[in-house]
XYZ file of C-alpha atoms in Angstrom:
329
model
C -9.233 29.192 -16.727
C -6.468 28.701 -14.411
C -5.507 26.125 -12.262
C -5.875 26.384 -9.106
C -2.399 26.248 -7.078
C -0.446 23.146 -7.104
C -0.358 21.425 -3.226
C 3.117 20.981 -1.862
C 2.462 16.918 -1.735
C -0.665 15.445 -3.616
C -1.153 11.263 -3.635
C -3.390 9.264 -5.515
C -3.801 5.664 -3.903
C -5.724 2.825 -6.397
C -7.264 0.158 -5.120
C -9.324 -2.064 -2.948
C -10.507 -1.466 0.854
C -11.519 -3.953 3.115
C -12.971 -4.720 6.617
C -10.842 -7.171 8.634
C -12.330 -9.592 11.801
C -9.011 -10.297 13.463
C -9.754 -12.623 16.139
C -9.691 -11.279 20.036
C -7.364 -14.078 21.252
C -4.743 -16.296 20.647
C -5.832 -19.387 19.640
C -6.606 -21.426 16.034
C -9.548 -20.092 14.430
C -12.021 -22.885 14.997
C -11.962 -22.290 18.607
C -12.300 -17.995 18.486
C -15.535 -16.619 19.412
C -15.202 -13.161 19.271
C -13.335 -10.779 16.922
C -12.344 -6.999 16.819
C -13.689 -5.117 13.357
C -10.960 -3.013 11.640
C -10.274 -1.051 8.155
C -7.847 -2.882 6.077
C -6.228 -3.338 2.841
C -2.806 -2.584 1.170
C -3.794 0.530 -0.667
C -5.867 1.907 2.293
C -3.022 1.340 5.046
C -1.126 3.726 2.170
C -3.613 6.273 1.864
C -4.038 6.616 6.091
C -0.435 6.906 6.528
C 0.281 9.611 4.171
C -2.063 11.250 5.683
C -1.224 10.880 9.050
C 1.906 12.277 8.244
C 0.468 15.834 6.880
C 0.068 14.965 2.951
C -3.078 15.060 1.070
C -4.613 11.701 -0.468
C -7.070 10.794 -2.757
C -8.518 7.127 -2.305
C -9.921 5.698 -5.961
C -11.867 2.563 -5.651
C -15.167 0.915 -4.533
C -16.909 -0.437 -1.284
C -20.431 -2.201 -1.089
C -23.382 -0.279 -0.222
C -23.248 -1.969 3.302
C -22.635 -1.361 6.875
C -19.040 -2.586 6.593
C -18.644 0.080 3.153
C -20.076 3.281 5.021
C -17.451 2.243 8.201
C -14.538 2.199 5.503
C -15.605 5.489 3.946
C -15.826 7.242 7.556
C -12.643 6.083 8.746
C -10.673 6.912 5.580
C -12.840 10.736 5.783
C -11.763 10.678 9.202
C -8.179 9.884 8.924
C -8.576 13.068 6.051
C -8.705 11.143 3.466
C -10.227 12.258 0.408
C -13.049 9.505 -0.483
C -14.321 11.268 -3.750
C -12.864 8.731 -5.807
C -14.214 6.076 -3.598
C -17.574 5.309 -5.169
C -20.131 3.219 -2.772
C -21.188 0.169 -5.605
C -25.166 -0.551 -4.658
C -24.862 -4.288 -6.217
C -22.117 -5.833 -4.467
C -20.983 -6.099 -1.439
C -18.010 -5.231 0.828
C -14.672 -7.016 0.285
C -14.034 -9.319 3.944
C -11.051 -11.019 5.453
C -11.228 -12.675 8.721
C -7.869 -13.720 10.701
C -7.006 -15.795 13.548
C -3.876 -15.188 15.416
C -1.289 -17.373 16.930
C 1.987 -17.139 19.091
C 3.563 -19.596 17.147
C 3.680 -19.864 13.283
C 1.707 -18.264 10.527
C -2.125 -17.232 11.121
C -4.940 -18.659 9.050
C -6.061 -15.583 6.821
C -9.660 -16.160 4.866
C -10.923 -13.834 2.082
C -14.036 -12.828 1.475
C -12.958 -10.630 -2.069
C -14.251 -12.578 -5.233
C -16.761 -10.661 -6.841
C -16.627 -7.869 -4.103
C -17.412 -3.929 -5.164
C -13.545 -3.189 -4.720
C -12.791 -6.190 -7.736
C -15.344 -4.377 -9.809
C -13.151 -1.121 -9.842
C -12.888 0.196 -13.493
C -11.182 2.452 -15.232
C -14.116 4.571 -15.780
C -13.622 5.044 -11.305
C -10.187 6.428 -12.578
C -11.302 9.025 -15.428
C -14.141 10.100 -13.139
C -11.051 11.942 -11.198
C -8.696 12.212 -14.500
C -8.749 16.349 -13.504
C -7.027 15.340 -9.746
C -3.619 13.940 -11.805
C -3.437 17.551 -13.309
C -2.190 18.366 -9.331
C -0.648 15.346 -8.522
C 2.523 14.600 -7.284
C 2.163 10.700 -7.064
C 0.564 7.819 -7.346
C 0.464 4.903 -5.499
C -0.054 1.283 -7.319
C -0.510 -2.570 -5.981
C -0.105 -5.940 -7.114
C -2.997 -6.885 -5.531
C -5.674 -4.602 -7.410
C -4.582 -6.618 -10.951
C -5.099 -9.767 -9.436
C -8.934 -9.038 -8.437
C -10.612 -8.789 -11.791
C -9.318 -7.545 -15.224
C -11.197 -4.563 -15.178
C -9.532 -3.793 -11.501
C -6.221 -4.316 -13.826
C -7.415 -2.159 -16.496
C -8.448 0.304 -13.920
C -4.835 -0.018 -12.623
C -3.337 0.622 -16.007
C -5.480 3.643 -16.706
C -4.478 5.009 -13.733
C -0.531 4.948 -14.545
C -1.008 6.319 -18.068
C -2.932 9.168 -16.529
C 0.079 9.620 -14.294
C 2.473 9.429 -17.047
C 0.655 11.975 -19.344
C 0.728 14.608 -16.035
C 4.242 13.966 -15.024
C 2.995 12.351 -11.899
C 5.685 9.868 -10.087
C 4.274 6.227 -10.013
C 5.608 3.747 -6.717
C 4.126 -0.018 -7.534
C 4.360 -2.770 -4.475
C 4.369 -5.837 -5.380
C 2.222 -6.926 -2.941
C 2.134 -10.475 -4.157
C -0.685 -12.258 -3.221
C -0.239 -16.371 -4.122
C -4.139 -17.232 -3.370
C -5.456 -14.978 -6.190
C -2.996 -15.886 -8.457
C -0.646 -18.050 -9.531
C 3.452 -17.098 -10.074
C 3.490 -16.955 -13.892
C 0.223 -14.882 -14.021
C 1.280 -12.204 -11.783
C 4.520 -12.138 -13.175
C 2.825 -11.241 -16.354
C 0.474 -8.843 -15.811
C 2.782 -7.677 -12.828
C 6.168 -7.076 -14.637
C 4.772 -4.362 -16.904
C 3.860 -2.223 -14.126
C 7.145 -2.713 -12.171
C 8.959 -1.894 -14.730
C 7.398 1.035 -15.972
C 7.699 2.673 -12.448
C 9.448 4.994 -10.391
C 9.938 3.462 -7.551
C 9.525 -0.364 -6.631
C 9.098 -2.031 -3.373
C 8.755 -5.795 -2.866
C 10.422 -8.504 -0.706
C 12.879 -10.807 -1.993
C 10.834 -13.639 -3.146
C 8.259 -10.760 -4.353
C 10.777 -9.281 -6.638
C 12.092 -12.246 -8.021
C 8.875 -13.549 -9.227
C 8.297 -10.335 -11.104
C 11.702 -10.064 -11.931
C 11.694 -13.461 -13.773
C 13.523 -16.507 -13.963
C 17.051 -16.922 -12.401
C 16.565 -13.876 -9.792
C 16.845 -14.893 -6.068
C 18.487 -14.719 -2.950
C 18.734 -11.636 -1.085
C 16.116 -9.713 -3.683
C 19.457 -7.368 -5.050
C 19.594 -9.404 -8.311
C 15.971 -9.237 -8.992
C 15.914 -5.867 -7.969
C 18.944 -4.696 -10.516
C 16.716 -6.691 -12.841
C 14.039 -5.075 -12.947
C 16.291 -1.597 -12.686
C 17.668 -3.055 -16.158
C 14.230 -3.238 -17.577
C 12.962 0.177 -16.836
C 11.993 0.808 -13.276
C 13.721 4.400 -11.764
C 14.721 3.050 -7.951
C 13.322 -0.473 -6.145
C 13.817 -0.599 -2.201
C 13.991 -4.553 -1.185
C 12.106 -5.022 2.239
C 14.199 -7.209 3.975
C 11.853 -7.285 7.212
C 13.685 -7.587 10.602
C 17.287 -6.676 8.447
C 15.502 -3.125 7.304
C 15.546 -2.334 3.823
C 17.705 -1.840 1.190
C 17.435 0.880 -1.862
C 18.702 0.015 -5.376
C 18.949 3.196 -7.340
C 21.768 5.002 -10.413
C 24.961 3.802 -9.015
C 23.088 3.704 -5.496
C 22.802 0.573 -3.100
C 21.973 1.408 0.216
C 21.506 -0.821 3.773
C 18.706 0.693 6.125
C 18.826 -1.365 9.542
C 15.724 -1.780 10.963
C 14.091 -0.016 14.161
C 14.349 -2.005 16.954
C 10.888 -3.682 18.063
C 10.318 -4.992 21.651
C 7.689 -7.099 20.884
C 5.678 -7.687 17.365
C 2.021 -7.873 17.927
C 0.782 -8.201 14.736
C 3.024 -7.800 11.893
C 0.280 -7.299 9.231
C 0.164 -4.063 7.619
C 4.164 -3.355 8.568
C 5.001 -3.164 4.651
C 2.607 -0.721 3.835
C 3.383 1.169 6.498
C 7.232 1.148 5.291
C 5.650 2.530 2.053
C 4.060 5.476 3.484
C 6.889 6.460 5.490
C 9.231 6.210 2.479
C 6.568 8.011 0.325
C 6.184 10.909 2.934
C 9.733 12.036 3.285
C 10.225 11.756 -0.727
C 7.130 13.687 -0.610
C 8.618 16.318 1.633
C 11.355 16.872 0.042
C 14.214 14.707 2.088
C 17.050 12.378 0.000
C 16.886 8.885 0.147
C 18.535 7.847 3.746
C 16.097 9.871 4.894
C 13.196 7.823 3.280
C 14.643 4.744 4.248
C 14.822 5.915 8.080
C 10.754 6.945 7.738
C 9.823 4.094 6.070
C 11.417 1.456 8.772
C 9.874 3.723 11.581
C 6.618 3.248 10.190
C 7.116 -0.013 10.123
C 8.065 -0.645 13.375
C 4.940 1.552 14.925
C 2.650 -1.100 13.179
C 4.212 -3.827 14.623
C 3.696 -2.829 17.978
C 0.041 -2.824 17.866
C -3.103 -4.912 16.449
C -4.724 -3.658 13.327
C -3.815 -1.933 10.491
C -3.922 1.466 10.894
C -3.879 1.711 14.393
C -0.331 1.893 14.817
C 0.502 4.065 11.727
C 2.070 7.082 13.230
C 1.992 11.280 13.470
C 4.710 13.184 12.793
C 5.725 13.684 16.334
C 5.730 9.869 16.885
C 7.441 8.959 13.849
C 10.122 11.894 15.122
C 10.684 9.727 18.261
C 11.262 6.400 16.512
C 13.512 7.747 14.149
C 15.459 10.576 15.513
C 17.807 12.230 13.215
C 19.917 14.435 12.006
C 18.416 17.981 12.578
C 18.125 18.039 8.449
C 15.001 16.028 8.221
C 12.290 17.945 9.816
C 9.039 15.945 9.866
C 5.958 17.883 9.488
């Protein structure tokens, strides 16, 4: 039998979807009446902007047979998504998080998650698409999806070896996530993974805690750290300073893109993630990357939700210019 043609950019995204409330207006969350419904999550944000920007993505993980699971699977289907590997669990229910917003300081964030059908992921969910890693190109990893449940962990680990045994290109974010976990047990079931990767991204204080002990500052220390341990490349997000790539004999200063005014800055980092993905994906070096990745960015923070402001091709062409050598599809 022979396979069928390898696709010029396959992804594999792992992990958990959710449905986000984000509150209508400005003001603490006691006092908000009304809230606007949108498709969330690390791993999802991913998935939709790879595929916004022309590359083909398969989704592995689980909603709850529920109103707020069938809206994720149609939106991800819709943003052409591939949702085979997105099995719809019939005993648990649909991970939540509801969020206020405010003008001044940080907004109060509540999750809805323990014991959700995206913490009961498996790796069983991964082997059901083992055959898709034969194709692959990459797959694309979160710190958050080992902090739900140790079978989402498991299901995580699975899915790298399966990369690994296919020659498939793993990117881990950190992603850290303080209110499932505490430092020392992320850094422990955390480091593994980072090391064992590709490609790395992670703020700062992300990449020092899986880094370990003695690595601060400006993230470049934790980040040759963890370089020193295993991982291929690790590109410090550095927020409104851009981003900075630690590769071989490689570190590089991205600025940022310019943003008028952020309306909601959730979702920016993944968003720097797919950008950075796509062009690697296409082909371009790693300036290029860089340039996608903080245009991404900055299209997110100019708009509320998610994936709203994750952009096309042509938009992400206008943000970023360049340099007549990186053509985006």
């Amino acid at each position: 039998m022979t396979d069928r043609p390898r696709p010029r950019a396959r992804a594999i995204v792992v992990g958990e979807p959710l449905i986000a409330l984000l509150a209508s207006g400005s003001a603490p969350l006691a006092d908000v009446e009304t809230f606007g419904r949108h498709v969330a999550g690390a791993e999802a944000n991913v998935a939709v902007g790879l595929a916004r920007l022309g590359h083909e993505v398969l989704f592995v993980g689980r909603v709850g047979d529920d109103g707020f699971g069938r809206a994720i699977v149609r939106r991800l289907r819709g943003e052409g998504v591939d949702v085979s590997g997105l099995t719809v669990d019939p005993d648990e229910r649909t991970g939540l998080l509801i969020r206020e917003r405010r003008a001044v300081g940080p907004s109060e964030v509540i999750y809805y998650r323990a014991a959700s059908a995206g913490s009961r992921v498996a790796p069983a969910d991964v082997d059901a698409v083992a055959g898709a890693f034969l194709h692959a190109d990459w797959l694309h990893v979160t710190g958050i999806t080992p902090a739900l449940s140790d079978s989402a962990h498991e299901a995580v680990l699975r899915a790298v070896a399966l990369a690994r045994a296919n020659d498939v290109r793993v990117s881990f974010d950190v992603n850290l996530r303080r209110r499932l976990w505490s430092d020392a047990r992320a850094a422990e079931r955390l480091r593994p993974i980072a090391i064992g990767a590709d490609l790395v991204f992670g703020d700062p204080d992300e990449l020092a805690v899986v880094a370990g002990p003695g690595t601060s500052g400006d993230g470049l220390e934790a980040a040759h750290t963890l370089r020193a341990g295993g991982a291929g490349s690790v590109v410090v997000k550095q927020g409104a300073a851009g981003a900075t790539l630690v590769a071989a004999g490689e570190t590089r200063l991205s600025p940022s893109v310019s943003v008028g005014r952020v309306v909601d800055p959730v979702g920016a980092g993944d968003a720097f993630c797919a950008g950075y993905l796509a062009a690697i994906l296409d082909g371009h070096d790693a300036p290029t990357a860089l340039r996608w990745g903080n245009g991404c960015a900055a299209a997110v923070l100019s708009v509320e939700g998610d994936l709203t402001g994750l952009p096309s091709p042509a938009e992400l062409a206008r943000l970023v210019g360049g340099d007549g050598n990186d053509t985006i599809r």
